[in-house]
Short mmCIF file of C-alpha atoms in Angstrom, two decimals:
data_model
loop_
_atom_site.label_atom_id
_atom_site.label_comp_id
_atom_site.label_asym_id
_atom_site.label_seq_id
_atom_site.Cartn_x
_atom_site.Cartn_y
_atom_site.Cartn_z
CA MET M 1 9.16 -43.81 -44.99
CA LYS M 2 9.18 -40.03 -44.99
CA LYS M 3 5.53 -40.05 -43.96
CA TYR M 4 6.30 -42.22 -40.92
CA MET M 5 9.32 -40.09 -39.98
CA TYR M 6 7.14 -36.99 -40.18
CA LEU M 7 4.49 -38.56 -37.97
CA LEU M 8 7.15 -39.65 -35.50
CA PHE M 9 8.56 -36.12 -35.41
CA ILE M 10 5.10 -34.65 -34.78
CA THR M 11 4.45 -37.20 -32.03
CA ILE M 12 7.75 -36.42 -30.30
CA CYS M 13 7.09 -32.67 -30.49
CA PHE M 14 3.61 -33.13 -29.06
CA PHE M 15 5.01 -35.32 -26.29
CA PHE M 16 7.59 -32.76 -25.19
CA TYR M 17 5.04 -29.94 -25.49
CA SER M 18 2.67 -31.87 -23.21
CA ILE M 19 5.46 -32.53 -20.72
CA GLY M 20 6.31 -28.81 -20.75
CA GLN M 21 2.71 -27.83 -20.13
CA ILE M 22 2.39 -30.29 -17.25
CA TRP M 23 5.67 -29.03 -15.74
CA ALA M 24 4.56 -25.42 -16.06
CA GLU M 25 1.20 -26.19 -14.47
CA ASP M 26 2.85 -28.15 -11.65
CA LYS M 27 5.25 -25.30 -11.03
CA LYS M 28 2.35 -22.85 -10.95
CA LEU M 29 0.44 -25.01 -8.49
CA SER M 30 3.52 -25.50 -6.30
CA THR M 31 4.14 -21.74 -6.01
CA PRO M 32 2.44 -20.43 -2.87
CA GLU M 33 -0.04 -17.62 -3.43
CA ILE M 34 -0.82 -14.74 -1.10
CA LYS M 35 -3.88 -12.57 -1.61
CA MET M 36 -2.75 -8.95 -1.46
CA GLN M 37 -5.08 -6.13 -0.41
CA PHE M 38 -4.45 -2.44 -0.95
CA PHE M 39 -6.05 0.97 -0.74
CA ASN M 40 -5.23 3.87 -3.02
CA VAL M 41 -2.42 5.84 -1.43
CA PRO M 42 -0.25 7.15 -4.27
CA PRO M 43 2.64 7.11 -4.87
CA HIS M 44 3.00 4.06 -2.60
CA VAL M 45 0.31 1.91 -4.21
CA PHE M 46 -2.72 2.79 -6.34
CA LEU M 47 -4.92 1.73 -9.23
CA ASP M 48 -3.94 3.76 -12.28
CA THR M 49 -7.22 4.84 -13.87
CA ASP M 50 -5.54 5.44 -17.25
CA THR M 51 -4.13 1.92 -17.59
CA GLY M 52 -6.41 -0.03 -15.22
CA ARG M 53 -3.29 -1.47 -13.57
CA ILE M 54 -2.01 -1.39 -10.03
CA THR M 55 1.21 0.57 -9.71
CA GLY M 56 3.33 2.46 -7.18
CA ALA M 57 6.52 2.00 -5.19
CA VAL M 58 5.09 -0.65 -2.82
CA TYR M 59 3.70 -2.62 -5.75
CA GLU M 60 7.14 -2.63 -7.37
CA LEU M 61 8.85 -3.56 -4.11
CA ILE M 62 6.57 -6.55 -3.55
CA ASN M 63 6.12 -7.82 -7.11
CA ASP M 64 9.50 -7.10 -8.67
CA HIS M 65 11.82 -7.67 -5.71
CA ILE M 66 10.23 -9.42 -2.72
CA ALA M 67 8.09 -12.04 -4.51
CA PRO M 68 10.85 -13.54 -6.71
CA GLU M 69 13.20 -13.90 -3.72
CA MET M 70 10.43 -15.47 -1.60
CA ALA M 71 9.36 -17.75 -4.49
CA VAL M 72 5.71 -16.80 -3.96
CA THR M 73 3.01 -15.11 -6.01
CA PHE M 74 1.18 -12.11 -4.61
CA ARG M 75 -2.32 -12.18 -6.11
CA TRP M 76 -3.48 -8.56 -5.94
CA ASN M 77 -7.13 -7.60 -5.51
CA GLN M 78 -8.53 -6.06 -8.67
CA SER M 79 -9.73 -2.96 -6.86
CA PRO M 80 -8.81 -1.02 -3.69
CA SER M 81 -10.63 -1.59 -0.40
CA ASN M 82 -10.89 0.35 2.84
CA ILE M 83 -8.89 -0.47 5.94
CA PRO M 84 -11.77 -1.82 8.10
CA ARG M 85 -12.51 -4.44 5.44
CA GLN M 86 -8.82 -5.32 5.09
CA LEU M 87 -8.43 -5.80 8.84
CA LYS M 88 -11.48 -8.07 8.88
CA ASN M 89 -10.05 -10.15 6.03
CA LEU M 90 -6.66 -10.38 7.74
CA GLU M 91 -8.34 -11.58 10.92
CA PHE M 92 -10.65 -14.20 9.41
CA LYS M 93 -9.13 -15.26 6.07
CA LYS M 94 -6.00 -17.31 5.44
CA ARG M 95 -2.87 -16.47 3.51
CA CYS M 96 -3.64 -12.85 2.78
CA ALA M 97 -1.73 -9.61 3.27
CA SER M 98 -2.08 -5.83 3.09
CA ALA M 99 0.38 -3.58 1.32
CA LEU M 100 0.40 -0.73 3.84
CA LEU M 101 -0.54 -0.51 7.50
CA VAL M 102 0.85 1.46 10.42
CA TYR M 103 1.61 -0.48 13.59
CA SER M 104 -0.62 -0.29 16.62
CA PRO M 105 -0.95 -2.70 19.58
CA GLU M 106 -4.62 -3.25 18.71
CA ARG M 107 -3.77 -4.25 15.14
CA ALA M 108 -0.93 -6.50 16.29
CA LYS M 109 -3.54 -8.68 18.00
CA LEU M 110 -5.26 -9.28 14.66
CA VAL M 111 -2.47 -9.36 12.08
CA ALA M 112 1.17 -10.46 11.71
CA PHE M 113 3.44 -7.45 11.29
CA THR M 114 6.72 -7.80 9.48
CA LYS M 115 9.85 -7.04 11.48
CA THR M 116 10.99 -3.85 9.74
CA PRO M 117 8.96 -0.98 8.26
CA TYR M 118 9.79 -0.17 4.65
CA PHE M 119 9.13 3.57 5.07
CA TRP M 120 8.87 6.23 7.78
CA SER M 121 6.32 8.90 7.03
CA GLN M 122 5.86 12.40 8.45
CA SER M 123 2.33 13.43 9.42
CA VAL M 124 0.92 16.71 8.12
CA LEU M 125 -2.16 18.89 8.14
CA VAL M 126 -3.11 20.46 4.80
CA VAL M 127 -4.84 23.85 4.76
CA HIS M 128 -5.47 26.64 2.27
CA GLN M 129 -2.53 28.94 1.56
CA SER M 130 -4.64 31.77 2.94
CA ASN M 131 -4.96 30.04 6.32
CA PRO M 132 -2.97 32.07 8.91
CA ILE M 133 -1.57 28.92 10.54
CA LYS M 134 2.14 28.67 9.79
CA LYS M 135 3.23 26.26 12.51
CA ILE M 136 1.43 23.72 14.70
CA SER M 137 2.86 23.38 18.21
CA THR M 138 -0.04 22.16 20.36
CA VAL M 139 -3.41 20.55 19.70
CA GLU M 140 -5.08 23.83 20.71
CA ASP M 141 -3.77 25.28 17.43
CA ILE M 142 -6.18 23.12 15.42
CA LEU M 143 -9.24 22.59 17.65
CA HIS M 144 -11.24 25.20 15.71
CA LEU M 145 -10.81 23.29 12.43
CA LYS M 146 -13.07 20.67 10.82
CA ILE M 147 -10.52 18.12 9.60
CA GLY M 148 -11.02 15.55 6.84
CA TYR M 149 -9.77 11.99 7.40
CA SER M 150 -10.79 8.32 7.00
CA GLN M 151 -13.02 6.16 9.21
CA LYS M 152 -11.44 3.53 11.49
CA THR M 153 -7.95 4.35 10.28
CA PHE M 154 -4.74 4.77 12.24
CA LYS M 155 -4.13 8.16 13.80
CA THR M 156 -0.70 9.32 14.82
CA PRO M 157 -0.44 10.22 18.55
CA PHE M 158 -0.86 13.97 18.12
CA MET M 159 -4.22 13.50 16.38
CA ARG M 160 -5.83 11.26 19.02
CA ASP M 161 -7.13 14.09 21.18
CA LYS M 162 -10.90 13.60 21.51
CA ARG M 163 -11.50 17.31 21.12
CA ILE M 164 -10.37 17.31 17.48
CA GLN M 165 -13.27 17.73 15.03
CA PHE M 166 -12.97 15.08 12.33
CA ASP M 167 -15.05 14.83 9.19
CA MET M 168 -14.65 11.14 8.30
CA THR M 169 -15.03 9.34 4.98
CA ASN M 170 -14.94 5.63 4.14
CA HIS M 171 -13.81 6.29 0.56
CA PRO M 172 -10.86 4.01 -0.45
CA ASN M 173 -9.23 7.07 -2.10
CA TRP M 174 -9.66 9.18 1.00
CA ASN M 175 -6.70 11.52 0.43
CA THR M 176 -8.06 12.61 -2.94
CA ALA M 177 -11.65 12.77 -1.68
CA ASN M 178 -10.67 14.90 1.31
CA ILE M 179 -8.48 17.29 -0.68
CA GLN M 180 -11.38 17.83 -3.07
CA LYS M 181 -13.57 18.64 -0.06
CA LEU M 182 -10.97 21.11 1.15
CA LEU M 183 -10.81 22.82 -2.24
CA LEU M 184 -14.61 23.17 -2.10
CA ASN M 185 -14.39 24.54 1.48
CA ARG M 186 -16.41 21.63 2.86
CA VAL M 187 -13.67 21.03 5.44
CA ASP M 188 -11.10 23.41 6.92
CA ALA M 189 -8.14 21.05 6.76
CA VAL M 190 -7.08 17.52 5.81
CA TYR M 191 -5.01 15.25 8.02
CA ALA M 192 -2.53 12.77 6.52
CA PRO M 193 -0.08 10.49 8.35
CA ASP M 194 1.94 10.47 5.11
CA LYS M 195 3.31 13.73 3.74
CA ILE M 196 4.70 12.12 0.57
CA GLY M 197 1.36 10.65 -0.43
CA MET M 198 -0.46 13.88 0.29
CA LEU M 199 1.97 15.98 -1.77
CA TYR M 200 1.48 13.55 -4.65
CA VAL M 201 -2.30 14.01 -4.52
CA ILE M 202 -2.02 17.81 -4.28
CA HIS M 203 0.31 17.84 -7.30
CA ASN M 204 -2.04 15.64 -9.36
CA LEU M 205 -4.93 17.98 -8.57
CA ASN M 206 -2.82 21.01 -9.60
CA ALA M 207 -3.41 22.52 -6.18
CA GLU M 208 0.15 23.37 -5.06
CA LYS M 209 -0.52 27.12 -5.25
CA ARG M 210 -3.78 26.85 -3.31
CA LEU M 211 -2.77 24.53 -0.48
CA LYS M 212 0.09 24.05 1.99
CA ALA M 213 1.14 21.09 4.14
CA ILE M 214 2.20 21.83 7.72
CA HIS M 215 4.20 19.30 9.74
CA LEU M 216 2.62 18.03 12.93
CA PRO M 217 4.87 18.07 16.03
CA GLU M 218 5.53 14.31 16.24
CA LYS M 219 7.87 11.60 15.06
CA PRO M 220 7.41 9.90 11.66
CA ALA M 221 5.15 6.82 11.56
CA PRO M 222 6.32 3.43 10.22
CA PHE M 223 4.69 1.78 7.19
CA TYR M 224 4.54 -2.03 7.13
CA ILE M 225 3.47 -4.85 4.87
CA VAL M 226 1.36 -7.14 7.08
CA PHE M 227 0.09 -10.70 6.81
CA SER M 228 -2.78 -12.72 8.25
CA LYS M 229 -2.01 -14.52 11.51
CA ASP M 230 -1.74 -17.94 9.82
CA SER M 231 1.23 -16.73 7.71
CA LYS M 232 4.00 -16.86 10.31
CA LYS M 233 6.41 -18.71 8.01
CA MET M 234 5.69 -16.26 5.21
CA VAL M 235 6.50 -13.36 7.51
CA GLU M 236 9.80 -14.97 8.49
CA LYS M 237 10.68 -15.51 4.84
CA TYR M 238 9.69 -11.94 4.00
CA ASP M 239 11.88 -10.57 6.81
CA GLN M 240 14.88 -12.55 5.55
CA VAL M 241 14.41 -11.30 2.00
CA PHE M 242 13.83 -7.70 3.12
CA ASP M 243 17.10 -7.72 5.07
CA LYS M 244 18.95 -9.32 2.17
CA LEU M 245 17.71 -6.64 -0.26
CA ASP M 246 18.28 -3.76 2.19
CA GLY M 247 14.59 -3.11 1.70
CA SER M 248 14.35 0.35 3.28
CA ALA M 249 17.04 1.81 1.00
CA LEU M 250 15.57 -0.01 -1.99
CA TYR M 251 12.16 1.43 -1.24
CA LEU M 252 13.44 5.00 -1.19
CA ARG M 253 14.96 4.46 -4.64
CA LEU M 254 11.65 3.12 -5.96
CA LEU M 255 9.69 5.96 -4.36
CA LYS M 256 11.85 8.63 -6.00
CA LYS M 257 10.59 7.43 -9.39
CA TYR M 258 7.12 8.66 -8.43
CA GLN M 259 7.73 11.54 -6.02
CA PRO M 260 10.88 13.62 -5.29
CA LEU M 261 11.85 13.25 -1.64
#
């Protein structure tokens, strides 16, 4: 009798375990997935070379706060990619997103922008401390400089003058790559639409005493999470969750963990 009771107990346990596995698998399959692209722009989002994990304030915002409220899974790419590739994927692939893009009318034709930016970023030009430039008022102040930046990437209005001499890279970690060029005197300056990200890179390279960041005379630029055009309902759901969480204020709190504002 005990033997039969034991077998019955094992059978019941196996039955409920199987039901649990099926339920978990069904739940997993029923949770919508969005492929998330990113490029390294610390402290917003970057691949930590020490841990091999994606981290940063945008990563936390999306994974820890936005995704649970939206009841979706953001499936992050294993490695960073450059913006031209991301734009191509957003245009031709379905249910994908990018963690950070700045709005432009040209991009709005290809991707679905969320309603509200999560961060407003001040543009800067980084030069050596020994550079006599202390303030930038007009584009003529920088026309003599060879300026490091990234190919096919958004430029804030002040930097769109065709006379500006850019030295472009397609490196996914372009801020770091360009600052290293500057330290080696291969460029005269580095342009960044995002002061916070640039200061983070300069700090990590122990270059605060060698370099200085000068504000450009223009308004801050908005940073958005964007989706592929087929994801209209996802964008609507994101916007609702972002408003509910007071996303802009939340993002500033997350960002302060990585970089003092």
